[in-house]
Coordinates of C-alpha atoms and ligand atoms in Angstrom, one line a residue:
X340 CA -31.4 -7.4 -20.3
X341 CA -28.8 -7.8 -17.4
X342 CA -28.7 -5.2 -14.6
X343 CA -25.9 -4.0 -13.4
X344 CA -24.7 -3.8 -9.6
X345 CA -25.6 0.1 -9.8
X346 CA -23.0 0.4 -7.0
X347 CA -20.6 1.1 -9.6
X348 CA -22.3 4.2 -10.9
X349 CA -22.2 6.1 -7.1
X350 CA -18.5 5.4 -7.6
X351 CA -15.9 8.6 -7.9
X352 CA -15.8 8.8 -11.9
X353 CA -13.1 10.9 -12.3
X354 CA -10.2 8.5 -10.8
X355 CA -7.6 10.7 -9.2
X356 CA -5.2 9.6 -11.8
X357 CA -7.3 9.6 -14.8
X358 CA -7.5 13.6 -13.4
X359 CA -3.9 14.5 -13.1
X360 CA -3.5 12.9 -16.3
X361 CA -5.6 14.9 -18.1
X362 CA -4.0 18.2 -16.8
X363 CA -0.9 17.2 -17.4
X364 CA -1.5 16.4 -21.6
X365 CA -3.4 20.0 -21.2
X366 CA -0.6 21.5 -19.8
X367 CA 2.1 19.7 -22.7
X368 CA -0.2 20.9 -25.4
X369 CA 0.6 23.9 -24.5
X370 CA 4.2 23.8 -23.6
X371 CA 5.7 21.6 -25.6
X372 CA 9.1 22.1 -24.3
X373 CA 8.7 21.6 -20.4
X374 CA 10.3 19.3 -18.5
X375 CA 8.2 17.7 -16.6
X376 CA 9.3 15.9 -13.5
X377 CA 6.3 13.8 -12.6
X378 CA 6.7 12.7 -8.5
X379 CA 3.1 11.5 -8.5
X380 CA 2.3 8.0 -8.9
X381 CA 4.2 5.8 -6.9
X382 CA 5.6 3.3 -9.0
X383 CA 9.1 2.3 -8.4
X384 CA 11.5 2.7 -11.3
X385 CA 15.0 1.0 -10.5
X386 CA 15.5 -2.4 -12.3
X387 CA 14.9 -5.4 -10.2
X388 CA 18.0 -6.8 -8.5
X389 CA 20.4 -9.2 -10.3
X390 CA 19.9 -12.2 -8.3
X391 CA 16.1 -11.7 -9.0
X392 CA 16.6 -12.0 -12.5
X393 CA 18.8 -15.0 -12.6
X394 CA 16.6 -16.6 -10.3
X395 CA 13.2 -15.9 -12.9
X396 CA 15.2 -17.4 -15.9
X397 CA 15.9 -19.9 -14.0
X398 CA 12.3 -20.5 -13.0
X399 CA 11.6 -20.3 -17.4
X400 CA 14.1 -22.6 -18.0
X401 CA 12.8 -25.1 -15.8
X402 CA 9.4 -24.5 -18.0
X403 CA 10.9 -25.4 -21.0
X404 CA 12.3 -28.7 -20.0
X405 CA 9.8 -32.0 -19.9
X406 CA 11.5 -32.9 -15.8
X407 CA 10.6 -29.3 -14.3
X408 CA 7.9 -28.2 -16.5
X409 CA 5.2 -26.8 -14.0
X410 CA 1.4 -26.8 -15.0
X411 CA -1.3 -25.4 -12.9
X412 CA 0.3 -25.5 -8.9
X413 CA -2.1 -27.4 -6.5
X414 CA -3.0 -25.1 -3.8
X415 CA -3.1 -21.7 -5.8
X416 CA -1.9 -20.5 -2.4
X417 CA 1.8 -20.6 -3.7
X418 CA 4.5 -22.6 -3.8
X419 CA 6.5 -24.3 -0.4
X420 CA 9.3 -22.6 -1.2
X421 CA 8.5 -19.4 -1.3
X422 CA 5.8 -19.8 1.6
X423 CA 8.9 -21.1 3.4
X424 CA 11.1 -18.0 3.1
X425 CA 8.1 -15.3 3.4
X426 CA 7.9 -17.7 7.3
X427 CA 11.2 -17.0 7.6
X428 CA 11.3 -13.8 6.5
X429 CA 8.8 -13.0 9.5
X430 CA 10.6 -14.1 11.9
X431 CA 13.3 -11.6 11.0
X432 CA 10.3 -9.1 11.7
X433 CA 9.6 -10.9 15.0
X434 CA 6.4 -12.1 14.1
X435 CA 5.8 -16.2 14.3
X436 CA 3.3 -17.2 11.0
X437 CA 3.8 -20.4 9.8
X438 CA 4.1 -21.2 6.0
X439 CA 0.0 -22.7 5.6
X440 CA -0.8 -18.9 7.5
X441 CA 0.4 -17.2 4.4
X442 CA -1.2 -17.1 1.0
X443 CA 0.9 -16.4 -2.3
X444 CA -1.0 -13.5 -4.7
X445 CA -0.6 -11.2 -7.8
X446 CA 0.2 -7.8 -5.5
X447 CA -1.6 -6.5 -2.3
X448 CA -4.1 -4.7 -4.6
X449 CA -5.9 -7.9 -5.7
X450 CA -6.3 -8.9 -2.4
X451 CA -7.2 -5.6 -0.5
X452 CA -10.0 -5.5 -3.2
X453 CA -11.3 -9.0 -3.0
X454 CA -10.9 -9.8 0.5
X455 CA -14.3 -8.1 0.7
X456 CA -16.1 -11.1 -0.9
X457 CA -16.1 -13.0 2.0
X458 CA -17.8 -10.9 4.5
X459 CA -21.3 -9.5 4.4
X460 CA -22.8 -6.7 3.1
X461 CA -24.0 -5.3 6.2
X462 CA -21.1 -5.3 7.9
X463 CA -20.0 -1.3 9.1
X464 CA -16.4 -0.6 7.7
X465 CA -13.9 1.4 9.2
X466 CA -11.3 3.5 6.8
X467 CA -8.5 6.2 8.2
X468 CA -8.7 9.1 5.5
X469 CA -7.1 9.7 4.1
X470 CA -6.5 6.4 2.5
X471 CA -5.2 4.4 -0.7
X472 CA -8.3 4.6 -2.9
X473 CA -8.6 1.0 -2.9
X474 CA -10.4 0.1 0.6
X475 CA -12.9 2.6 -0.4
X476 CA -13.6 1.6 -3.7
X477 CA -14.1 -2.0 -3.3
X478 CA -16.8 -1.9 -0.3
X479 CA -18.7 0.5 -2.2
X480 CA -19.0 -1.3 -5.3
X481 CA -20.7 -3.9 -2.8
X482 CA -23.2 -0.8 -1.7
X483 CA -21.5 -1.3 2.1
X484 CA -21.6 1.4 4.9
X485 CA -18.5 3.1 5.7
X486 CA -17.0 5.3 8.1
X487 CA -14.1 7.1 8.7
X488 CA -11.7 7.7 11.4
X489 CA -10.0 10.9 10.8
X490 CA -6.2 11.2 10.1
X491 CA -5.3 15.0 10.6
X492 CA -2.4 17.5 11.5
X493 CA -3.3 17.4 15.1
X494 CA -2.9 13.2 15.3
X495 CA 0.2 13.1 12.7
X496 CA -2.3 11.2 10.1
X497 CA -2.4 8.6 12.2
X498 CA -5.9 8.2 13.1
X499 CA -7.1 6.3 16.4
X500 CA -10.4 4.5 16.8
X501 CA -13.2 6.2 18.5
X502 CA -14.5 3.3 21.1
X503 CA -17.8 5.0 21.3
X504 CA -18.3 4.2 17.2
X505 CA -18.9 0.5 16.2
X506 CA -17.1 -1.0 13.4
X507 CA -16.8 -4.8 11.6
X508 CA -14.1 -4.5 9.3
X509 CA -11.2 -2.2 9.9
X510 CA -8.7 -1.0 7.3
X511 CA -5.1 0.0 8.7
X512 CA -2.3 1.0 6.7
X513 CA 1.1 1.5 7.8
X514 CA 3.6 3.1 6.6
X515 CA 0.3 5.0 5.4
X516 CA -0.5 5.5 1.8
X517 CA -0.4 8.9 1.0
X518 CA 0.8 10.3 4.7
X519 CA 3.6 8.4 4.8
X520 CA 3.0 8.3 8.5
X521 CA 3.4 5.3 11.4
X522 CA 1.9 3.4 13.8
X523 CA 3.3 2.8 16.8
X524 CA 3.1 -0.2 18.5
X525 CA 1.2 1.0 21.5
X526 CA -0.9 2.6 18.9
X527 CA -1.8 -0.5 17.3
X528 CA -2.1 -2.1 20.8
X529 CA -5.1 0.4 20.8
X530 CA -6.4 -0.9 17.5
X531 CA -6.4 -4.3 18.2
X532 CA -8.0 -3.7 21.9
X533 CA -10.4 -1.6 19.9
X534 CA -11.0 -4.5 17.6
X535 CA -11.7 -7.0 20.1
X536 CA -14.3 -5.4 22.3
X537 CA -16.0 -4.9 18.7
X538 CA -15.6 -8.3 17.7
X539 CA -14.3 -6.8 14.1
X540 CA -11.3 -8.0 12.0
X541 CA -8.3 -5.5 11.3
X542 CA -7.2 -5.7 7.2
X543 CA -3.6 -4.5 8.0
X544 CA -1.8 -3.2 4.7
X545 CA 2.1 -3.6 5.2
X546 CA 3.0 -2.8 1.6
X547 CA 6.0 -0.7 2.9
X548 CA 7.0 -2.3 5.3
X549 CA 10.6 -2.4 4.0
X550 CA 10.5 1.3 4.4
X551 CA 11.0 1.1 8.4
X552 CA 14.0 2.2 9.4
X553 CA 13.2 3.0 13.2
X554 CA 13.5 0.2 15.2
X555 CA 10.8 0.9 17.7
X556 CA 8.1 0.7 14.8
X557 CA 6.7 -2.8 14.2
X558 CA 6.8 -3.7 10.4
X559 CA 4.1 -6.0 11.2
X560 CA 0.9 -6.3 12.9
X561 CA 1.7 -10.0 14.0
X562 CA 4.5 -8.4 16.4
X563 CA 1.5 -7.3 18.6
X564 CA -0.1 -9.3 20.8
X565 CA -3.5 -10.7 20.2
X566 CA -3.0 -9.8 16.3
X567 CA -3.8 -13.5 15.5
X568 CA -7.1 -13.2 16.4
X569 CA -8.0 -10.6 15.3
X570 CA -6.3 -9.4 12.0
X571 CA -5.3 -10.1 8.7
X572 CA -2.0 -8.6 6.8
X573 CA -1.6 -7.8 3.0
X574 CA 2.4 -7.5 2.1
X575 CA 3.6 -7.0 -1.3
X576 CA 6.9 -7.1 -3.0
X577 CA 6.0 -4.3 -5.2
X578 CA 7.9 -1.8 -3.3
X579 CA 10.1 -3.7 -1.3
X580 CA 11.7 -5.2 -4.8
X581 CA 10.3 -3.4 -7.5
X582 CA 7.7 -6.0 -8.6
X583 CA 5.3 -3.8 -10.0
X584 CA 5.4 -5.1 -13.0
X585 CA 6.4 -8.6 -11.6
X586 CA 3.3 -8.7 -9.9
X587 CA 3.8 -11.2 -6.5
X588 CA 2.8 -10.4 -2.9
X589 CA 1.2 -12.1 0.2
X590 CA -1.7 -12.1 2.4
X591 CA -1.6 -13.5 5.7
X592 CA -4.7 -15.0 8.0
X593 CA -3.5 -17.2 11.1
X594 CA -5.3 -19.8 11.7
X595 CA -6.5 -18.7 14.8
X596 CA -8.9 -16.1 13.2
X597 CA -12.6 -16.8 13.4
X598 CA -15.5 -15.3 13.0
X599 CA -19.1 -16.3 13.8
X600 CA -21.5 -17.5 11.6
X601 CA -25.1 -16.4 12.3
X602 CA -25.7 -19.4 13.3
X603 CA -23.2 -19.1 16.0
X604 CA -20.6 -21.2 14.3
X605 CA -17.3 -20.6 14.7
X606 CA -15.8 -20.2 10.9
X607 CA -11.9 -19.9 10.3
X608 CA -11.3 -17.0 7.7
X609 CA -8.6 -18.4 6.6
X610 CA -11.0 -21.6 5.3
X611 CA -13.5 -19.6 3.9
X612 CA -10.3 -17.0 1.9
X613 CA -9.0 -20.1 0.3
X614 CA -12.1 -21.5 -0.7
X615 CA -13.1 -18.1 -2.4
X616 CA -9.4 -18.1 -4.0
X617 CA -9.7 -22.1 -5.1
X618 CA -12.9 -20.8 -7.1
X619 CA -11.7 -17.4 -8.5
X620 CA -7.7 -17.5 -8.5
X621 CA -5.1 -20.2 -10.3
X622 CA -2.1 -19.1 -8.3
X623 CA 1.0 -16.8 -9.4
X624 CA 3.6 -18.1 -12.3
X625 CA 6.5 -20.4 -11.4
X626 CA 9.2 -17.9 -12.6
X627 CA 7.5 -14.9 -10.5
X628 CA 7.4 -16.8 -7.3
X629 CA 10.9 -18.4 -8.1
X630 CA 12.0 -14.8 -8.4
X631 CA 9.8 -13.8 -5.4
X632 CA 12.1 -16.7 -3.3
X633 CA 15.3 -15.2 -4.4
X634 CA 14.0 -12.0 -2.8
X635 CA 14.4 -13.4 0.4
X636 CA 17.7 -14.9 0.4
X637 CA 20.5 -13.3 1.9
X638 CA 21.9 -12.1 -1.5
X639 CA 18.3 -11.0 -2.6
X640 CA 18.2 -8.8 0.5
X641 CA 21.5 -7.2 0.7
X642 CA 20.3 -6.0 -3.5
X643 CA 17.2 -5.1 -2.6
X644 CA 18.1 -3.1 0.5
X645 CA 20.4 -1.2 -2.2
X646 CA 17.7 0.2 -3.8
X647 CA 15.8 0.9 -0.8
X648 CA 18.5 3.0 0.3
X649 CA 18.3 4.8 -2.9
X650 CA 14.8 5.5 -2.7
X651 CA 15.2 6.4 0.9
X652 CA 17.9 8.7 0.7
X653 CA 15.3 10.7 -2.2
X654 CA 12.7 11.0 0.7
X655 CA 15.4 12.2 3.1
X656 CA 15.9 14.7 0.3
X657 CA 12.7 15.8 0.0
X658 CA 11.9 16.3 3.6
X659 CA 15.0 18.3 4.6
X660 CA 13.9 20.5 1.5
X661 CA 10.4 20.9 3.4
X662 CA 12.0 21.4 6.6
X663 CA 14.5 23.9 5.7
X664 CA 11.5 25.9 4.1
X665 CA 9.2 25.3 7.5
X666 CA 6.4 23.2 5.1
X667 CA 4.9 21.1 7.4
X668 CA 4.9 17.4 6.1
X669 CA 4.7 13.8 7.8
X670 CA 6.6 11.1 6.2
X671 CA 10.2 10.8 4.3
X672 CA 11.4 8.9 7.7
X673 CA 10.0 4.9 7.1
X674 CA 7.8 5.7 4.3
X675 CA 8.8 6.3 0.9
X676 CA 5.7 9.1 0.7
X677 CA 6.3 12.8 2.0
X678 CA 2.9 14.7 2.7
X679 CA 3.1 18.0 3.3
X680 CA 0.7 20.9 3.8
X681 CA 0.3 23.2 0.7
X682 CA 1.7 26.6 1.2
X683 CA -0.3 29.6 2.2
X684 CA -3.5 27.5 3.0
X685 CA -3.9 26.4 -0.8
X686 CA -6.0 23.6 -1.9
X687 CA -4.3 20.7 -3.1
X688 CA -5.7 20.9 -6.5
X689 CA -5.0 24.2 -6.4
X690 CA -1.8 23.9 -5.5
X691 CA -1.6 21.1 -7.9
X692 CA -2.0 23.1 -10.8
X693 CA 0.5 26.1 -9.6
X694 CA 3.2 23.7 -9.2
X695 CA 2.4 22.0 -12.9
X696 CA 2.4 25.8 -14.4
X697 CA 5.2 27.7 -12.4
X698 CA 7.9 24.9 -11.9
X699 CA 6.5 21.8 -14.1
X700 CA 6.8 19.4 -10.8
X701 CA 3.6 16.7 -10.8
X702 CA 2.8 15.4 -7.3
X703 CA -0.7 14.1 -6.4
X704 CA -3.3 16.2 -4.8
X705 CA -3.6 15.3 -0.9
X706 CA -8.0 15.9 -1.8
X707 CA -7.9 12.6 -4.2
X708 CA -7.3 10.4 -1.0
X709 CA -10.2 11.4 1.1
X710 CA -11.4 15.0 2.8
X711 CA -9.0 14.9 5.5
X712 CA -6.0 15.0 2.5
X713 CA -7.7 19.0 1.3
X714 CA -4.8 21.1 1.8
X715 CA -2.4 18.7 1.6
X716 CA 0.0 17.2 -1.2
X717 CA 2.3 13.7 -1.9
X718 CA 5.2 13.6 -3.4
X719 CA 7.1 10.6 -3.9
X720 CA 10.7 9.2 -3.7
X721 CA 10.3 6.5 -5.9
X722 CA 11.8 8.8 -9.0
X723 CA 15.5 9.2 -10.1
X724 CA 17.9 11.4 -7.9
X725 CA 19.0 14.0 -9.9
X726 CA 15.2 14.6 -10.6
X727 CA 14.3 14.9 -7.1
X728 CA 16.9 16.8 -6.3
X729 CA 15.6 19.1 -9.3
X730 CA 12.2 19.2 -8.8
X731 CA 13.0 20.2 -5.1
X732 CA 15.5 23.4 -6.5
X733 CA 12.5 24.2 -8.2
X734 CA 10.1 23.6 -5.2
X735 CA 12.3 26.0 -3.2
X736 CA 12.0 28.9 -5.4
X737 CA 8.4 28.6 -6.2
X738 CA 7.5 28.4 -2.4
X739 CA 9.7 31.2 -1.7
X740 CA 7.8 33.2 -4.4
X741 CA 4.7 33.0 -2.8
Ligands
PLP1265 N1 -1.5 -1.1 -0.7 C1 -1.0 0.1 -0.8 C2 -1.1 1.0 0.4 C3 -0.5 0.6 -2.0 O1 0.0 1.9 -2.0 C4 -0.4 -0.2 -3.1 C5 0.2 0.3 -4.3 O2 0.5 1.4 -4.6 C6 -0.9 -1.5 -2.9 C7 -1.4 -1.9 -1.8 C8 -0.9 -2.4 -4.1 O3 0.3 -2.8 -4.6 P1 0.5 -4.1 -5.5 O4 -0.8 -4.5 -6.0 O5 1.4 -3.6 -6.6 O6 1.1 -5.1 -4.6

């Protein structure tokens, strides 16, 4: 009989969303009628832009046709094209990655989950918690150590390391999923110093980076100094353009990042990624990445940023609805997430379920994201406007009832 990895059975079973799932079919069985306004999960829900679309059909046309038809694509890294613009597209951010730095992928999830494979087991890893679920889970289901640095009130949920704590692998996330919160670039200045007098690798998540609005706050790690040796970004188009269901993003290792073999050999990550990707990944559809291309045109962006405004102008609501009722919250400015301290000291589950019975408004406890996220709650902007702007009439009245 096979045994399993038994990793798997320490992990969480009741998956945050399996949770508020299940409360929420408890809750309709009982009140058939409500109506719900779910602000939970943050999938996007505008259709993807027009030149997108054409730019995908195109992509299938070319499929059907003996000339273009594409079968499996060399590298599995992506296609020069796109690898191309996302080069380009950097250098918009001020950040200087050239197209063989960049990998092509299915989303930042596969990649923030597998990235793991590659380093040992006994390495110590680093996670802010609260944190997107995802860091956690895939280092435990390899049995590794982890430790936290704690994102709080007092620091704005923007942790900072503690120099006196060694770490090998360090998970950054910014804007942060849930806090919705920023690093600086002074901040990350820190991170990477702390990063090289550790010899440890930062895995920088810039899945919203489209969300930035404030010009001061660097949309990627690479427009900090000494990033190239030291860190690795994940990107994703699944917010920026609405690809969750598209499925295409990027992960980026310069070439300049090495680590040591044991032997004392110097190794290039980036060698050792691909070579775990040529054995376990065939690369992203032709349509997809011709679609992910058109993202980066000038056209692409100017649609794109449409939506982006919509979904930003939602957060803005939000947030002013927290500030005029003094509910303390990070996020809403350069993050699509608003996190915000449940009234009267209440657990977020707690808090969780009030909002469900009195006002039939479905965020996502701030407790599902790590211990530092008790007492807190998300709520996204990612849902349609005359929603939000229901959901937060009703907010207003329920927190001025209690
Ligand atoms: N990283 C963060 C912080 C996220 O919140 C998400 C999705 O919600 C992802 C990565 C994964 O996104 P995808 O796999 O759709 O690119």
């Amino acid at each position: 009989m096979p045994r399993l990895n038994e990793n798997f059975l320490k992990l969480e079973k009741n998956y945050l969303f399996i949770n508020i799932a299940k409360k929420i079919n408890a809750f309709k069985a009982e009140n058939p009628d409500a109506d719900i306004i779910r602000m939970g999960i943050g999938d996007v829900t505008l259709p993807i832009a027009p030149v997108v679309i054409e730019a995908m059909k195109k992509g299938c046309d070319e499929m059907g046709v003996k000339e273009t038809f594409k079968g499996y694509e060399d590298s599995g890294a992506g296609y020069d094209f796109l690898k191309n613009a996302v080069s380009e597209y950097y250098k918009k951010l001020g950040a200087d990655i050239s197209p063989n730095e960049i990998r092509i992928n299915d989303g930042a999830k596969s990649d923030c989950g597998n990235i793991v494979d590659i380093f040992g087991n006994d390495n110590i890893i680093l996670v802010t918690d609260p944190a997107y679920p995802v860091y956690v889970d895939s280092n435990l289901m390899n049995g590794r150590k982890i430790i936290y640095a704690d994102s709080n009130e007092e620091n704005g949920f923007a942790a900072m390391p503690d120099y006196s704590v060694h770490a090998d692998i360090i998970y950054l996330c910014s804007p942060n999923n849930p806090t919705g919160s920023v690093y600086t670039k002074s901040q990350l200045e820190t991170w990477i110093d702390y990063a090289k007098k550790n010899n440890a690798v930062i895995i920088y998540d810039s899945a919203y980076e489209a969300f930035i609005t404030d010009k001061d706050i660097p949309r990627s790690i690479f427009c900090i100094d000494g990033a190239k040796e030291t860190c690795i970004e994940m990107c994703s188009l699944s917010k920026t353009a609405g690809f969750t269901g598209m499925r295409c993003g990027y992960t980026v290792i310069p070439d300049a990042l090495k680590v040591k073999a044991s032997d004392e050999t110097e190794v290039s990550v980036s060698q050792i990624w691909g070579r775990r990707q040529g054995s376990k990944f065939n690369g992203v559809s032709y349509p997809v990445q011709c679609a992910a291309a058109a993202v980066f045109t000038d056209e692409g962006q100017k649609q794109i940023r449409e939506n982006i405004a919509y979904y930003q102008e939602n957060a803005r609501i939000i947030s002013d609805t927290m500030t005029k009722l003094g509910v303390k919250f990070t996020g809403g400015i350069n993050s699509p997430y608003i996190w915000f301290k449940c009234p009267n000291n209440m657990g977020s589950w707690e808090f969780f379920d009030l909002m469900l019975k009195e006002i039939a408004v479905v965020g996502t406890p701030g407790a599902g994201f790590g211990k530092n996220g008790e007492g807190w709650f998300r709520l996204t902007a990612f849902g349609d406007r005359d929603r939000t702007i229901e959901a937060m009439q009703r907010f207003e009245k329920l927190v001025e009832s209690i």
